[in-house]
Coordinates of C-alpha atoms in Angstrom, one line a residue:
Chain U
X1 CA -14.4 23.5 50.4
X2 CA -17.0 25.1 48.2
X3 CA -18.8 28.2 49.6
X4 CA -22.6 27.9 49.9
X5 CA -23.0 30.4 47.0
X6 CA -20.7 28.3 44.7
X7 CA -22.5 25.2 45.8
X8 CA -25.9 26.7 44.8
X9 CA -24.5 27.7 41.4
X10 CA -23.2 24.2 40.8
X11 CA -26.5 22.6 41.8
X12 CA -28.7 25.0 39.9
X13 CA -28.9 23.1 36.6
X14 CA -29.6 19.8 38.4
X15 CA -32.3 21.5 40.5
X16 CA -33.8 23.0 37.3
X17 CA -34.0 19.5 35.7
X18 CA -35.6 18.0 38.8
X19 CA -38.0 20.9 39.0
X20 CA -39.0 20.4 35.3
X21 CA -39.5 16.7 35.8
X22 CA -41.6 17.3 38.9
X23 CA -43.9 19.8 37.0
X24 CA -44.2 17.3 34.2
X25 CA -45.0 14.4 36.6
X26 CA -47.7 16.4 38.3
X27 CA -49.2 17.8 35.1
X28 CA -49.4 14.3 33.6
X29 CA -51.0 12.9 36.7
X30 CA -53.6 15.7 36.8
X31 CA -54.4 15.6 33.0
X32 CA -54.6 11.8 32.8
X33 CA -54.1 11.8 29.1
X34 CA -53.0 8.6 27.2
X35 CA -50.6 10.6 25.0
X36 CA -48.9 12.3 27.9
X37 CA -47.1 9.8 30.0
X38 CA -45.6 10.7 33.3
X39 CA -42.0 11.7 33.6
X40 CA -41.3 8.4 35.5
X41 CA -42.8 6.3 32.7
X42 CA -40.7 8.2 30.1
X43 CA -37.5 7.7 32.1
X44 CA -38.2 4.0 32.6
X45 CA -38.4 3.7 28.8
X46 CA -34.9 5.1 28.3
X47 CA -33.0 1.9 29.2
X48 CA -35.1 -0.1 26.7
X49 CA -34.1 2.2 23.9
X50 CA -30.4 2.4 24.8
X51 CA -30.3 -1.4 25.4
X52 CA -31.8 -2.1 22.0
X53 CA -29.1 -2.8 19.4
X54 CA -31.3 -1.6 16.5
X55 CA -32.0 1.7 18.3
X56 CA -28.4 2.2 19.1
X57 CA -27.3 1.7 15.5
X58 CA -30.0 4.2 14.5
X59 CA -28.8 6.8 17.0
X60 CA -25.1 6.3 16.1
X61 CA -26.0 6.7 12.4
X62 CA -27.6 10.0 13.3
X63 CA -24.6 11.1 15.2
X64 CA -22.3 10.2 12.4
X65 CA -24.2 12.3 9.9
X66 CA -24.4 15.1 12.4
X67 CA -20.6 15.0 13.1
X68 CA -19.8 14.8 9.4
X69 CA -22.2 17.7 8.4
X70 CA -21.0 19.8 11.2
X71 CA -17.3 19.2 10.5
X72 CA -17.5 19.8 6.8
X73 CA -19.6 22.9 7.4
X74 CA -17.1 24.4 9.9
X75 CA -14.1 23.6 7.7
X76 CA -15.7 25.4 4.7
X77 CA -17.5 28.2 6.5
X78 CA -14.7 29.5 8.6
X79 CA -12.3 30.2 5.7
X80 CA -15.1 31.6 3.6
X81 CA -16.4 33.9 6.4
X82 CA -12.9 35.1 7.1
X83 CA -12.2 35.9 3.4
X84 CA -15.5 37.7 3.2
X85 CA -14.7 39.7 6.2
X86 CA -11.3 40.9 4.8
X87 CA -12.1 41.2 1.1
X88 CA -14.7 43.5 -0.2
X89 CA -15.0 41.6 -3.5
X90 CA -15.4 38.2 -1.9
X91 CA -18.1 39.7 0.4
X92 CA -19.8 41.4 -2.5
X93 CA -20.0 38.1 -4.3
X94 CA -21.3 35.9 -1.5
X95 CA -23.4 38.3 0.6
X96 CA -26.4 38.5 -1.8
X97 CA -26.4 34.7 -2.1
X98 CA -26.3 34.2 1.7
X99 CA -29.0 36.9 2.2
X100 CA -31.3 34.8 0.1
X101 CA -30.4 31.5 1.6
X102 CA -30.3 32.7 5.2
X103 CA -34.1 33.0 6.0
X104 CA -35.1 29.8 4.2
X105 CA -35.6 27.0 6.6
X106 CA -33.1 24.4 5.5
X107 CA -35.6 21.5 6.1
X108 CA -37.8 23.1 3.5
X109 CA -35.2 22.4 0.9
X110 CA -35.3 18.7 1.8
X111 CA -37.9 17.6 -0.7
X112 CA -35.9 19.0 -3.6
X113 CA -32.6 17.5 -2.3
X114 CA -34.4 14.2 -1.8
X115 CA -35.6 14.3 -5.3
X116 CA -32.0 14.8 -6.6
X117 CA -29.9 12.8 -4.1
X118 CA -32.4 10.3 -2.7
X119 CA -33.4 9.7 0.9
X120 CA -30.0 8.4 2.1
X121 CA -27.2 9.7 4.1
X122 CA -26.0 12.3 1.6
X123 CA -29.3 14.2 1.6
X124 CA -29.5 14.3 5.4
X125 CA -25.9 15.2 5.8
X126 CA -26.2 18.0 3.3
X127 CA -29.2 19.5 5.1
X128 CA -27.2 19.4 8.4
X129 CA -24.3 21.0 6.5
X130 CA -26.5 23.8 5.3
X131 CA -28.0 24.4 8.7
X132 CA -24.6 24.7 10.3
X133 CA -22.9 26.8 7.6
X134 CA -24.8 30.0 7.8
X135 CA -24.3 30.9 11.5
X136 CA -20.6 29.9 11.2
X137 CA -20.1 32.0 8.0
X138 CA -21.9 34.9 9.6
X139 CA -19.9 34.9 12.8
X140 CA -16.6 34.3 11.0
X141 CA -17.4 37.2 8.7
X142 CA -18.3 39.5 11.6
X143 CA -15.2 38.4 13.6
X144 CA -12.9 39.0 10.6
X145 CA -14.4 42.4 9.8
X146 CA -13.8 43.6 13.4
X147 CA -10.1 42.8 13.4
X148 CA -8.2 46.0 14.2
X149 CA -6.4 47.3 11.1
X150 CA -3.4 48.3 13.2
X151 CA -3.0 44.7 14.3
X152 CA -2.7 43.7 10.7
X153 CA -0.3 46.5 10.0
X154 CA 1.9 45.4 12.9
X155 CA 2.0 41.9 11.4
X156 CA 2.8 43.3 7.9
X157 CA 5.7 45.3 9.4
X158 CA 7.0 42.0 10.8
X159 CA 7.0 40.6 7.3
X160 CA 3.8 38.5 7.3
X161 CA 2.3 38.0 3.9
X162 CA -1.4 38.6 3.3
X163 CA -2.1 34.9 3.5
X164 CA -0.1 34.6 6.7
X165 CA -2.0 37.5 8.2
X166 CA -5.3 35.8 7.4
X167 CA -4.2 32.6 9.1
X168 CA -2.0 33.9 11.9
X169 CA -3.8 37.2 12.8
X170 CA -7.3 37.3 11.5
X171 CA -8.1 33.7 12.5
X172 CA -7.0 33.9 16.1
X173 CA -8.3 37.4 16.6
X174 CA -11.7 36.4 15.3
X175 CA -11.7 33.1 17.1
X176 CA -14.0 34.1 20.0
X177 CA -16.6 35.3 17.5
X178 CA -16.1 32.2 15.3
X179 CA -16.6 29.8 18.2
X180 CA -19.8 31.6 19.1
X181 CA -21.0 30.8 15.6
X182 CA -19.9 27.2 16.0
X183 CA -21.8 26.8 19.2
X184 CA -25.0 28.0 17.5
X185 CA -24.1 25.7 14.6
X186 CA -23.7 22.7 16.9
X187 CA -27.2 23.1 18.3
X188 CA -28.6 23.7 14.8
X189 CA -26.8 20.5 13.6
X190 CA -28.8 18.5 16.2
X191 CA -32.1 20.2 15.2
X192 CA -31.6 19.7 11.5
X193 CA -30.4 16.1 12.2
X194 CA -33.8 15.3 13.8
X195 CA -35.8 17.3 11.3
X196 CA -34.1 15.6 8.3
X197 CA -34.9 12.2 9.8
X198 CA -38.5 13.3 10.3
X199 CA -38.9 14.1 6.7
X200 CA -36.8 11.3 5.2
X201 CA -38.0 8.5 7.5
X202 CA -35.5 5.7 7.0
X203 CA -33.2 5.5 10.0
X204 CA -31.9 7.6 12.8
X205 CA -33.0 9.0 16.2
X206 CA -35.7 11.0 14.6
X207 CA -37.1 7.9 12.9
X208 CA -37.3 6.0 16.3
X209 CA -39.2 9.0 17.7
X210 CA -41.7 9.3 14.9
X211 CA -42.2 5.5 14.5
X212 CA -43.1 5.4 18.2
X213 CA -45.5 8.2 17.7
X214 CA -47.2 6.3 14.8
X215 CA -47.5 3.3 17.0
X216 CA -48.8 5.2 20.0
X217 CA -45.8 4.3 22.2
X218 CA -45.9 7.6 23.9
X219 CA -43.5 6.7 26.6
X220 CA -40.9 5.9 23.9
X221 CA -41.6 9.2 22.2
X222 CA -41.0 11.2 25.4
X223 CA -38.0 9.0 26.3
X224 CA -36.5 9.9 22.9
X225 CA -37.1 13.6 23.5
X226 CA -35.2 13.2 26.8
X227 CA -32.4 11.4 25.1
X228 CA -32.1 13.9 22.2
X229 CA -32.3 16.8 24.7
X230 CA -29.6 15.3 26.9
X231 CA -27.4 14.8 23.9
X232 CA -27.8 18.5 23.0
X233 CA -27.0 19.6 26.6
X234 CA -23.9 17.3 26.6
X235 CA -22.6 18.5 23.3
X236 CA -23.1 22.1 24.2
X237 CA -21.4 21.7 27.6
X238 CA -18.4 19.9 26.1
X239 CA -18.1 22.5 23.4
X240 CA -18.4 25.3 25.9
X241 CA -15.5 23.7 27.9
X242 CA -13.3 23.6 24.8
X243 CA -14.3 27.1 23.7
X244 CA -13.6 28.6 27.1
X245 CA -10.1 27.0 27.0
X246 CA -9.3 28.2 23.5
X247 CA -10.3 31.8 24.1
X248 CA -9.3 32.2 27.8
X249 CA -7.2 35.2 26.7
X250 CA -10.3 37.1 25.6
X251 CA -12.7 36.5 28.5
X252 CA -13.3 39.4 30.8
X253 CA -11.0 39.2 33.8
X254 CA -13.8 39.1 36.3
X255 CA -16.8 37.1 35.0
X256 CA -20.2 38.4 35.7
X257 CA -21.6 36.6 38.6
X258 CA -24.6 34.4 37.6
X259 CA -26.7 35.7 40.5
X260 CA -26.6 38.5 42.9
X261 CA -25.6 36.3 45.8
Chain G
X1 CA 35.4 58.1 4.5
X2 CA 38.7 59.9 5.0
X3 CA 41.9 58.5 6.4
X4 CA 43.9 60.9 8.4
X5 CA 47.3 60.4 10.0
X6 CA 47.4 60.2 13.8
X7 CA 50.0 62.2 15.7
X8 CA 53.4 61.8 14.0
X9 CA 55.0 60.4 17.1
X10 CA 52.7 57.3 16.8
X11 CA 52.7 54.8 14.0
X12 CA 50.4 55.8 11.3
X13 CA 47.1 54.0 10.9
X14 CA 43.9 54.8 9.2
X15 CA 41.2 56.3 11.4
X16 CA 37.6 56.3 10.4
X17 CA 35.9 59.5 11.0
X18 CA 32.2 59.5 11.6
X19 CA 30.3 60.2 8.4
X20 CA 28.1 63.3 8.4
X21 CA 24.6 62.4 9.3
X22 CA 23.0 60.9 6.2
X23 CA 19.4 60.9 5.1
X24 CA 17.6 57.7 6.0
X25 CA 14.0 58.8 5.0
X26 CA 13.2 61.2 2.3
X27 CA 9.7 62.4 1.7
X28 CA 9.4 63.8 -1.7
X29 CA 6.4 66.0 -2.6
X30 CA 3.9 63.7 -1.1
X31 CA 0.2 64.5 -1.3
X32 CA -2.7 62.5 0.0
X33 CA -6.2 63.1 -1.1
X34 CA -9.1 61.1 0.4
X35 CA -12.4 60.9 -1.4
X36 CA -14.9 61.6 1.4
X37 CA -18.0 61.5 -0.9
X38 CA -18.6 61.3 -4.6
X39 CA -18.1 65.0 -5.1
X40 CA -15.9 66.0 -2.2
X41 CA -12.2 65.4 -1.8
X42 CA -10.3 65.9 1.4
X43 CA -6.7 67.0 0.9
X44 CA -5.0 65.4 3.9
X45 CA -1.5 66.2 2.8
X46 CA -0.4 68.7 0.3
X47 CA 3.1 68.6 -1.3
X48 CA 5.1 67.5 1.7
X49 CA 8.9 67.3 1.4
X50 CA 11.0 66.3 4.4
X51 CA 14.3 64.6 5.0
X52 CA 15.0 62.7 8.1
X53 CA 18.6 62.0 9.1
X54 CA 19.8 58.7 10.5
X55 CA 19.8 58.6 14.2
X56 CA 17.6 61.7 14.6
X57 CA 14.5 61.9 16.9
X58 CA 12.0 63.8 14.8
X59 CA 8.5 64.8 16.0
X60 CA 5.7 65.7 13.7
X61 CA 3.5 68.1 15.6
X62 CA 0.2 69.4 14.6
X63 CA -3.5 69.7 15.4
X64 CA -5.8 66.7 14.9
X65 CA -6.7 66.3 11.3
X66 CA -3.5 67.8 9.9
X67 CA -2.6 64.5 8.3
X68 CA 0.4 63.9 10.6
X69 CA -0.5 60.2 11.2
X70 CA -1.2 59.7 7.5
X71 CA 2.3 60.9 6.8
X72 CA 3.6 58.4 9.2
X73 CA 1.5 55.6 7.6
X74 CA 2.9 56.5 4.2
X75 CA 6.5 56.1 5.6
X76 CA 5.4 52.8 7.1
X77 CA 4.1 51.7 3.8
X78 CA 0.6 51.1 5.2
X79 CA -0.9 53.8 3.0
X80 CA 0.1 54.7 -0.6
X81 CA 0.4 58.4 -1.3
X82 CA -1.8 59.9 -4.0
X83 CA 1.2 61.5 -5.5
X84 CA 4.9 61.9 -4.7
X85 CA 7.0 59.2 -2.9
X86 CA 8.6 58.4 0.3
X87 CA 12.0 56.7 0.3
X88 CA 13.8 54.7 2.8
X89 CA 17.6 54.7 2.1
X90 CA 17.0 55.8 -1.4
X91 CA 14.4 53.0 -2.1
X92 CA 10.9 54.1 -2.8
X93 CA 8.6 52.7 -0.1
X94 CA 5.9 50.4 -1.6
X95 CA 4.8 48.5 1.5
X96 CA 5.5 47.7 5.1
X97 CA 8.8 46.1 6.1
X98 CA 10.7 45.1 9.2
X99 CA 13.1 48.0 8.6
X100 CA 10.3 50.4 9.8
X101 CA 8.7 49.4 13.1
X102 CA 5.4 51.0 14.0
X103 CA 4.1 51.7 17.6
X104 CA 0.4 52.7 17.6
X105 CA -1.7 54.7 20.0
X106 CA -4.0 51.7 20.0
X107 CA -1.2 49.3 21.1
X108 CA -2.4 46.8 18.5
X109 CA -1.0 43.9 20.6
X110 CA -2.0 40.3 19.7
X111 CA -4.5 39.6 22.5
X112 CA -4.2 35.8 22.2
X113 CA -0.4 35.9 22.9
X114 CA 1.2 36.5 26.2
X115 CA 3.6 39.4 26.7
X116 CA 6.5 37.1 25.8
X117 CA 4.6 35.7 22.9
X118 CA 3.9 39.2 21.5
X119 CA 7.6 40.3 21.8
X120 CA 8.8 37.1 20.3
X121 CA 6.5 37.2 17.4
X122 CA 8.7 39.5 15.2
X123 CA 12.0 37.6 15.7
X124 CA 10.3 34.3 15.2
X125 CA 8.7 35.5 11.9
X126 CA 12.2 36.6 10.9
X127 CA 13.5 33.1 11.4
X128 CA 15.3 33.6 14.7
X129 CA 15.5 30.3 16.7
X130 CA 13.0 30.0 19.5
X131 CA 15.5 29.9 22.3
X132 CA 17.4 32.9 21.0
X133 CA 14.3 34.9 20.3
X134 CA 13.0 34.1 23.8
X135 CA 16.3 35.2 25.5
X136 CA 16.3 38.5 23.5
X137 CA 12.6 39.1 24.2
X138 CA 13.0 38.5 27.9
X139 CA 15.9 41.0 28.0
X140 CA 13.7 43.5 26.1
X141 CA 10.8 43.0 28.5
X142 CA 13.1 43.7 31.4
X143 CA 14.4 46.8 29.6
X144 CA 10.9 48.3 29.2
X145 CA 10.3 47.5 32.9
X146 CA 7.9 44.6 32.7
X147 CA 10.0 41.8 34.2
X148 CA 7.7 39.4 35.9
X149 CA 4.8 40.0 33.4
X150 CA 6.1 37.7 30.7
X151 CA 3.2 35.3 30.9
X152 CA 0.4 37.9 31.3
X153 CA -2.1 38.4 28.5
X154 CA -2.6 41.9 27.2
X155 CA -6.1 42.1 28.8
X156 CA -4.5 41.8 32.2
X157 CA -2.3 44.9 31.7
X158 CA -2.9 48.6 32.1
X159 CA -2.6 51.0 29.1
X160 CA 0.9 52.1 30.0
X161 CA 2.0 48.5 30.3
X162 CA 0.5 47.6 27.0
X163 CA 2.4 50.4 25.3
X164 CA 5.6 49.2 26.9
X165 CA 4.9 45.7 25.5
X166 CA 4.2 47.3 22.1
X167 CA 7.5 49.1 22.2
X168 CA 9.4 46.0 23.1
X169 CA 7.6 44.0 20.4
X170 CA 8.7 46.5 17.8
X171 CA 12.2 46.8 19.1
X172 CA 12.5 43.0 19.1
X173 CA 12.8 42.8 15.3
X174 CA 15.4 45.6 15.1
X175 CA 13.8 48.1 12.8
X176 CA 16.1 50.8 11.6
X177 CA 13.4 53.4 12.1
X178 CA 10.7 53.6 14.8
X179 CA 7.4 55.0 13.7
X180 CA 5.5 56.1 16.7
X181 CA 1.9 57.2 16.1
X182 CA 0.8 59.3 19.2
X183 CA 2.0 56.4 21.3
X184 CA 1.2 58.0 24.6
X185 CA -2.0 59.7 23.5
X186 CA -4.3 57.3 25.2
X187 CA -2.5 57.4 28.6
X188 CA -3.0 59.5 31.7
X189 CA -0.6 62.4 32.4
X190 CA 1.4 60.5 35.0
X191 CA 1.9 57.4 32.9
X192 CA 2.6 59.5 29.9
X193 CA 5.5 61.3 31.7
X194 CA 7.0 58.1 32.9
X195 CA 6.9 56.5 29.5
X196 CA 8.4 59.6 27.9
X197 CA 11.3 59.4 30.3
X198 CA 11.7 55.7 29.7
X199 CA 11.5 56.1 26.0
X200 CA 14.3 58.6 26.1
X201 CA 16.5 56.4 28.2
X202 CA 16.0 53.5 25.9
X203 CA 16.6 55.7 22.8
X204 CA 19.7 57.2 24.2
X205 CA 21.3 53.7 24.2
X206 CA 21.3 53.1 20.5
X207 CA 19.9 56.2 19.0
X208 CA 17.6 54.6 16.4
X209 CA 15.9 57.0 14.0
X210 CA 12.5 57.9 15.4
X211 CA 9.6 59.5 13.7
X212 CA 7.2 60.5 16.4
X213 CA 3.7 61.9 15.8
X214 CA 2.2 63.9 18.6
X215 CA -0.2 66.8 19.3
X216 CA 1.6 67.8 22.5
X217 CA 4.1 70.6 22.2
X218 CA 5.8 69.7 25.5
X219 CA 6.2 66.1 24.4
X220 CA 7.7 67.1 21.1
X221 CA 10.2 69.5 22.5
X222 CA 11.2 67.3 25.4
X223 CA 11.9 64.3 23.2
X224 CA 13.1 65.6 19.8
X225 CA 16.1 66.8 17.9
X226 CA 13.8 68.3 15.4
X227 CA 10.1 69.3 15.5
X228 CA 8.2 69.4 12.2
X229 CA 5.2 71.7 12.7
X230 CA 2.2 71.0 10.5
X231 CA -0.9 73.0 9.8
X232 CA -4.2 71.5 8.7
X233 CA -6.6 71.7 5.7
X234 CA -4.6 71.0 3.7
X235 CA -1.9 69.4 5.7
X236 CA 1.3 71.3 5.1
X237 CA 4.6 71.7 6.9
X238 CA 4.7 75.1 8.6
X239 CA 8.1 75.1 10.0
X240 CA 10.9 72.8 11.0
X241 CA 12.5 73.7 14.4
X242 CA 15.8 72.4 15.7
X243 CA 15.7 71.6 19.3
X244 CA 19.3 72.2 20.5
X245 CA 18.8 71.1 24.1
X246 CA 21.6 68.9 25.5
X247 CA 21.2 65.2 26.1
X248 CA 20.7 63.2 28.1
X249 CA 17.7 65.2 29.0
X250 CA 16.1 65.2 32.5
X251 CA 12.6 66.3 32.5
X252 CA 12.8 68.1 35.9
X253 CA 15.9 70.0 34.8
X254 CA 14.4 70.8 31.4
X255 CA 11.3 72.3 32.8
X256 CA 13.4 75.0 34.5
X257 CA 15.6 75.5 31.4
X258 CA 14.8 78.8 29.7
X259 CA 15.8 77.4 26.3
X260 CA 13.2 74.6 26.7
X261 CA 10.6 77.1 27.8
X262 CA 11.4 79.4 24.9
X263 CA 11.0 76.5 22.4
X264 CA 7.6 75.6 23.9
X265 CA 6.4 79.2 23.9
X266 CA 7.6 79.9 20.4
X267 CA 5.9 76.9 19.0
X268 CA 2.7 77.7 20.8
X269 CA 2.7 81.3 19.5
X270 CA 3.2 80.0 16.0
X271 CA 0.2 77.8 16.3
X272 CA -1.8 80.7 17.8
X273 CA -1.0 82.8 14.8
X274 CA -2.4 80.4 12.3
X275 CA -6.1 80.8 11.8
X276 CA -7.2 77.2 11.5
X277 CA -5.3 75.7 14.4
X278 CA -5.4 78.2 17.1
X279 CA -5.8 77.6 20.8
X280 CA -7.6 74.4 20.1
X281 CA -4.3 72.6 19.8

């Protein structure tokens, strides 16, 4: 049996969603604007999109690019960040470069990349890759830097080589921080995915959204926003599950209660 | 080695006499200078020479900042001396190795590993089969008094328990020398006393060579065969004192023993005499 407090906590996100939709519904009814459909209208448009083969192919293509961009970015950024965190010379080389790239909105680079690589998958995947890389590099770097020297010494005394120490001590010790970076990266992957499709209009979830906008199908526009938002929430929730499992050893023993109940 | 005849009434066979205690660690004119800023150098250790005999429990005692931990790190191979050399069994120490096992004040356990995982780490790295490493590690965990905690993560343990795990983890790969860097410095007085007693009990079983850094006079006298007193700025050896108290030592008996009290008082007086490291010790 769940206690009333636990039940409230579980139900909170659902209640928040319902509340948001209710406010939307009322606002739309009050404003009576053509470009602002009611929540019910938008929700009714969702099955049409998800039932349409063309749309599904588009959404899946988006997700494929997102997955590829995210995976490649993580695979390159984690080792790079860890090396930067443990080696002064590697950090000295890459830090200025990253400092310059960091504040530049990655979507702003798209025109140039499109010029070079066309408007196809490579360009969009590359932009996603760039968007994901920086937070993952940054958090891996910070995580590696914070690894206790004495822990590495203990490993060295057991006979671990520098490379073994990086993989078998720095990587697990920095994992909580790395996964925080990956979580930010995952959301950024979704954002850059939509942004890239907004600029290079050819296919994808972003394309459906902006095509609908051009044609004045506002219920489809809002339905797509709901779909993309729901995808974001799902990915984040799944990732959070995986993360919590991987770093159970580092979580505080008694988690902060979400409310004062 | 010498062969001597046994009593003439018995048949003669060679008898191996124990060899005289031999040096296991030699510290030869070691100096360590840290560059604190572009113009200023800090001499942490100045011309230190010290020989540690096999099987001895040696404490390095001194005020904070006298370079005693640095000296231990040099023997561990974690820090290279600016000049001079430390030798282990005649070989110049150039890096860390499993023959010298550190135990740090900060515990430095692997937080993603359970107690058992931490203790097994060294033997596994050394190529000991999993089943064998596990059996040995479980025995060690029991020896340090943590039976039942094998599957706990470090974050679930108290400071004293963490240090017990750290000791077991180091003992697990059978180092010839234990390098203990103020291991009980972060613990409360009660836990500290219990761990001192337990360390002595464990040590008295196999008498591994121990180099033990501390700033507590009582701790040094209670545990050691020899106390190396250091002074600071620059870090130098002031005196080496033999502690001739009988073993096995019981803390409660020792506290009443005039010889123990005399050692403690003598050492404290010597520190009081020195200008830099007076009563602040």
